[in-house]
PDB file of C-alpha atoms and ligand atoms in Angstrom:
ATOM      1  CA  MET A 411      17.255  -0.469 -34.042  1.00 88.00           C
ATOM      2  CA  SER A 412      15.971   1.139 -37.401  1.00 91.00           C
ATOM      3  CA  GLY A 413      12.707   3.140 -37.223  1.00 95.00           C
ATOM      4  CA  CYS A 414      13.093   3.897 -32.935  1.00 98.00           C
ATOM      5  CA  LEU A 415      13.297   6.898 -32.065  1.00 98.00           C
ATOM      6  CA  PHE A 416      15.341   6.692 -29.611  1.00 98.00           C
ATOM      7  CA  CYS A 417      18.133   4.717 -31.273  1.00 98.00           C
ATOM      8  CA  SER A 418      18.111   7.639 -34.175  1.00 98.00           C
ATOM      9  CA  ILE A 419      19.442   9.885 -30.948  1.00 98.00           C
ATOM     10  CA  ILE A 420      21.631   7.885 -29.813  1.00 98.00           C
ATOM     11  CA  ALA A 421      23.275   7.702 -32.878  1.00 98.00           C
ATOM     12  CA  GLY A 422      23.330  11.324 -33.789  1.00 98.00           C
ATOM     13  CA  ASP A 423      20.730  11.547 -36.661  1.00 98.00           C
ATOM     14  CA  ILE A 424      18.576  12.901 -34.857  1.00 98.00           C
ATOM     15  CA  PRO A 425      19.490  16.058 -32.462  1.00 98.00           C
ATOM     16  CA  SER A 426      19.230  15.843 -28.657  1.00 98.00           C
ATOM     17  CA  GLU A 427      20.511  17.695 -25.401  1.00 98.00           C
ATOM     18  CA  LYS A 428      22.806  15.717 -24.122  1.00 98.00           C
ATOM     19  CA  VAL A 429      23.611  15.642 -19.624  1.00 98.00           C
ATOM     20  CA  TYR A 430      25.096  12.580 -20.450  1.00 98.00           C
ATOM     21  CA  GLU A 431      26.991   9.556 -22.066  1.00 98.00           C
ATOM     22  CA  ASP A 432      29.025   6.461 -21.389  1.00 98.00           C
ATOM     23  CA  ASP A 433      29.451   3.714 -23.616  1.00 98.00           C
ATOM     24  CA  ALA A 434      26.423   1.919 -21.961  1.00 98.00           C
ATOM     25  CA  VAL A 435      23.897   4.473 -21.203  1.00 98.00           C
ATOM     26  CA  TYR A 436      22.845   8.237 -23.079  1.00 98.00           C
ATOM     27  CA  ALA A 437      21.243  10.683 -21.472  1.00 98.00           C
ATOM     28  CA  PHE A 438      19.209  13.680 -22.894  1.00 98.00           C
ATOM     29  CA  ARG A 439      16.326  16.276 -21.717  1.00 98.00           C
ATOM     30  CA  ASP A 440      12.868  15.548 -22.654  1.00 98.00           C
ATOM     31  CA  ILE A 441      11.650  17.731 -25.379  1.00 98.00           C
ATOM     32  CA  SER A 442       8.732  18.244 -23.494  1.00 98.00           C
ATOM     33  CA  PRO A 443       9.573  18.878 -19.854  1.00 98.00           C
ATOM     34  CA  GLN A 444       6.908  17.361 -16.911  1.00 97.00           C
ATOM     35  CA  ALA A 445       8.947  19.498 -14.668  1.00 98.00           C
ATOM     36  CA  PRO A 446      11.733  22.070 -14.540  1.00 98.00           C
ATOM     37  CA  VAL A 447      13.823  19.365 -14.638  1.00 98.00           C
ATOM     38  CA  HIS A 448      12.952  16.284 -17.061  1.00 98.00           C
ATOM     39  CA  ILE A 449      15.876  14.078 -18.343  1.00 98.00           C
ATOM     40  CA  LEU A 450      15.108  10.401 -20.126  1.00 99.00           C
ATOM     41  CA  VAL A 451      18.360   8.141 -18.996  1.00 99.00           C
ATOM     42  CA  ILE A 452      18.424   5.428 -22.077  1.00 98.00           C
ATOM     43  CA  PRO A 453      20.253   2.493 -22.573  1.00 98.00           C
ATOM     44  CA  LYS A 454      22.215   2.130 -25.968  1.00 98.00           C
ATOM     45  CA  GLU A 455      20.509  -1.422 -26.442  1.00 98.00           C
ATOM     46  CA  HIS A 456      17.333  -1.017 -28.099  1.00 98.00           C
ATOM     47  CA  ILE A 457      15.029  -3.198 -25.201  1.00 98.00           C
ATOM     48  CA  GLU A 458      11.494  -2.481 -25.851  1.00 98.00           C
ATOM     49  CA  SER A 459      10.511  -1.702 -22.502  1.00 98.00           C
ATOM     50  CA  ALA A 460      10.736  -3.139 -18.519  1.00 98.00           C
ATOM     51  CA  ALA A 461       8.527  -6.101 -19.314  1.00 98.00           C
ATOM     52  CA  ARG A 462      11.570  -7.370 -21.493  1.00 98.00           C
ATOM     53  CA  VAL A 463      14.394  -7.187 -19.516  1.00 98.00           C
ATOM     54  CA  THR A 464      16.079 -10.075 -19.022  1.00 98.00           C
ATOM     55  CA  LYS A 465      18.819 -11.981 -17.070  1.00 98.00           C
ATOM     56  CA  ASP A 466      20.813 -11.251 -20.091  1.00 98.00           C
ATOM     57  CA  ASN A 467      20.357  -8.028 -20.560  1.00 98.00           C
ATOM     58  CA  SER A 468      19.791  -6.496 -17.954  1.00 98.00           C
ATOM     59  CA  ALA A 469      23.030  -5.139 -17.037  1.00 98.00           C
ATOM     60  CA  CYS A 470      23.098  -1.705 -19.089  1.00 98.00           C
ATOM     61  CA  VAL A 471      19.584  -1.008 -16.170  1.00 98.00           C
ATOM     62  CA  ALA A 472      21.958  -1.292 -13.961  1.00 98.00           C
ATOM     63  CA  ARG A 473      24.352   1.367 -15.607  1.00 98.00           C
ATOM     64  CA  CYS A 474      21.312   3.614 -15.928  1.00 98.00           C
ATOM     65  CA  PHE A 475      20.457   3.499 -12.631  1.00 98.00           C
ATOM     66  CA  GLU A 476      24.221   4.016 -11.882  1.00 98.00           C
ATOM     67  CA  ALA A 477      23.750   7.450 -14.439  1.00 98.00           C
ATOM     68  CA  ILE A 478      20.902   8.887 -13.193  1.00 98.00           C
ATOM     69  CA  ALA A 479      22.915   8.742  -9.322  1.00 98.00           C
ATOM     70  CA  LEU A 480      26.104  10.952 -10.901  1.00 98.00           C
ATOM     71  CA  LEU A 481      22.993  13.049 -12.501  1.00 98.00           C
ATOM     72  CA  GLY A 482      22.104  13.649  -9.409  1.00 98.00           C
ATOM     73  CA  GLU A 483      24.876  14.820  -8.074  1.00 98.00           C
ATOM     74  CA  LYS A 484      26.229  16.192 -10.960  1.00 97.00           C
ATOM     75  CA  LEU A 485      22.945  18.827 -11.993  1.00 97.00           C
ATOM     76  CA  GLY A 486      21.923  19.137  -7.873  1.00 98.00           C
ATOM     77  CA  LEU A 487      18.766  18.197  -7.870  1.00 98.00           C
ATOM     78  CA  GLY A 488      18.045  17.141  -4.949  1.00 97.00           C
ATOM     79  CA  ASP A 489      15.084  15.350  -4.495  1.00 98.00           C
ATOM     80  CA  TYR A 490      13.640  13.533  -7.807  1.00 98.00           C
ATOM     81  CA  ARG A 491      11.809  11.191  -9.387  1.00 98.00           C
ATOM     82  CA  VAL A 492      12.339   8.218 -12.158  1.00 98.00           C
ATOM     83  CA  VAL A 493       9.569   6.762 -13.585  1.00 98.00           C
ATOM     84  CA  SER A 494       9.670   4.638 -16.571  1.00 98.00           C
ATOM     85  CA  ASN A 495       6.072   3.716 -18.140  1.00 98.00           C
ATOM     86  CA  CYS A 496       6.037   0.439 -19.533  1.00 98.00           C
ATOM     87  CA  GLY A 497       2.836   0.307 -22.298  1.00 98.00           C
ATOM     88  CA  ALA A 498       0.932   2.041 -23.990  1.00 98.00           C
ATOM     89  CA  ARG A 499      -1.833   2.367 -21.285  1.00 97.00           C
ATOM     90  CA  ALA A 500       0.771   3.141 -18.679  1.00 97.00           C
ATOM     91  CA  GLY A 501       1.786   5.961 -20.552  1.00 97.00           C
ATOM     92  CA  GLN A 502       5.142   4.621 -23.016  1.00 98.00           C
ATOM     93  CA  SER A 503       4.994   5.928 -26.242  1.00 98.00           C
ATOM     94  CA  VAL A 504       8.783   5.314 -27.277  1.00 98.00           C
ATOM     95  CA  PHE A 505       8.978   1.587 -27.108  1.00 98.00           C
ATOM     96  CA  HIS A 506      13.264   1.916 -26.198  1.00 98.00           C
ATOM     97  CA  LEU A 507      13.819   1.492 -21.976  1.00 98.00           C
ATOM     98  CA  HIS A 508      13.675   5.617 -20.819  1.00 98.00           C
ATOM     99  CA  PHE A 509      13.793   6.165 -17.000  1.00 98.00           C
ATOM    100  CA  HIS A 510      12.584   9.931 -17.143  1.00 98.00           C
ATOM    101  CA  VAL A 511      13.979  11.705 -14.120  1.00 98.00           C
ATOM    102  CA  LEU A 512      11.920  14.291 -13.007  1.00 98.00           C
ATOM    103  CA  ALA A 513      13.140  17.175 -10.570  1.00 98.00           C
ATOM    104  CA  GLY A 514      12.907  20.780  -9.450  1.00 98.00           C
ATOM    105  CA  ARG A 515       9.174  20.724  -8.016  1.00 97.00           C
ATOM    106  CA  ASP A 516       6.516  18.818  -5.229  1.00 96.00           C
ATOM    107  CA  MET A 517       5.482  15.571  -7.081  1.00 96.00           C
ATOM    108  CA  ALA A 518       2.084  14.889  -5.839  1.00 95.00           C
ATOM    109  CA  TRP A 519       1.651  10.682  -5.425  1.00 95.00           C
ATOM    110  CA  PRO A 520       0.303   8.555  -6.859  1.00 92.00           C
ATOM    111  CA  PRO A 521       0.566   9.855 -10.013  1.00 87.00           C
ATOM    112  CA  GLY A 522      -2.772  10.229 -12.710  1.00 77.00           C
TER     113      GLY A 522
HETATM  114  P1  AMP B1204       7.406   7.838 -23.125  1.00 94.22           P
HETATM  115  O1  AMP B1204       5.426   8.760 -23.264  1.00 94.22           O
HETATM  116  O2  AMP B1204       7.250   7.695 -21.044  1.00 94.22           O
HETATM  117  O3  AMP B1204       7.311   6.851 -23.867  1.00 94.22           O
HETATM  118  O4  AMP B1204       8.228   9.004 -23.492  1.00 94.22           O
HETATM  119  C1  AMP B1204       8.642   9.438 -24.332  1.00 94.22           C
HETATM  120  C2  AMP B1204       8.662  10.645 -23.627  1.00 94.22           C
HETATM  121  O5  AMP B1204       9.997  11.013 -25.146  1.00 94.22           O
HETATM  122  C3  AMP B1204       8.290  12.010 -24.002  1.00 94.22           C
HETATM  123  O6  AMP B1204       8.064  12.155 -22.598  1.00 94.22           O
HETATM  124  C4  AMP B1204       8.183  12.580 -24.690  1.00 94.22           C
HETATM  125  O7  AMP B1204       8.594  14.087 -24.710  1.00 94.22           O
HETATM  126  C5  AMP B1204       9.849  12.086 -25.349  1.00 94.22           C
HETATM  127  N1  AMP B1204      10.318  12.662 -26.498  1.00 94.22           N
HETATM  128  C6  AMP B1204       9.680  12.363 -27.801  1.00 94.22           C
HETATM  129  N2  AMP B1204      10.627  12.740 -28.548  1.00 94.22           N
HETATM  130  C7  AMP B1204      11.930  13.488 -28.241  1.00 94.22           C
HETATM  131  C8  AMP B1204      12.969  14.122 -28.839  1.00 94.22           C
HETATM  132  N3  AMP B1204      13.152  13.894 -30.265  1.00 94.22           N
HETATM  133  N4  AMP B1204      13.617  14.676 -27.829  1.00 94.22           N
HETATM  134  C9  AMP B1204      13.656  14.429 -26.747  1.00 94.22           C
HETATM  135  N5  AMP B1204      12.426  13.755 -26.023  1.00 94.22           N
HETATM  136  C10 AMP B1204      11.490  13.281 -26.889  1.00 94.22           C
END
């Protein structure tokens, strides 16, 4: 979608540190890591947030989680947290569905 930062990253118009890509999913390192490993896993299809997932577009969400499991193995992440901020008040700043994969340190619960 034009004007979407993550669509521009998928298209290669904005550089990223890619760690995984297939026909449905793109994954890259977060520019402002909140843990020793901080990867963003995104569907190539533009979906605004988790609140916009429907029966018609949810297959790419499953594909994101398949990619996360693969990355967990490939990168030897050990235990990790998967987070999707949904809406500005929950901390979403980029309105293209994405899953933060955080690893490499102990995680507090509940999050702040
Ligand atoms: P959220 O705040 O949950 O919407 O997450 C958006 C994430 O995108 C933040 O963790 C940002 O650090 C990250 N981010 C923003 N711009 C870039 C970029 N150009 N490359 C990699 N990560 C980015």
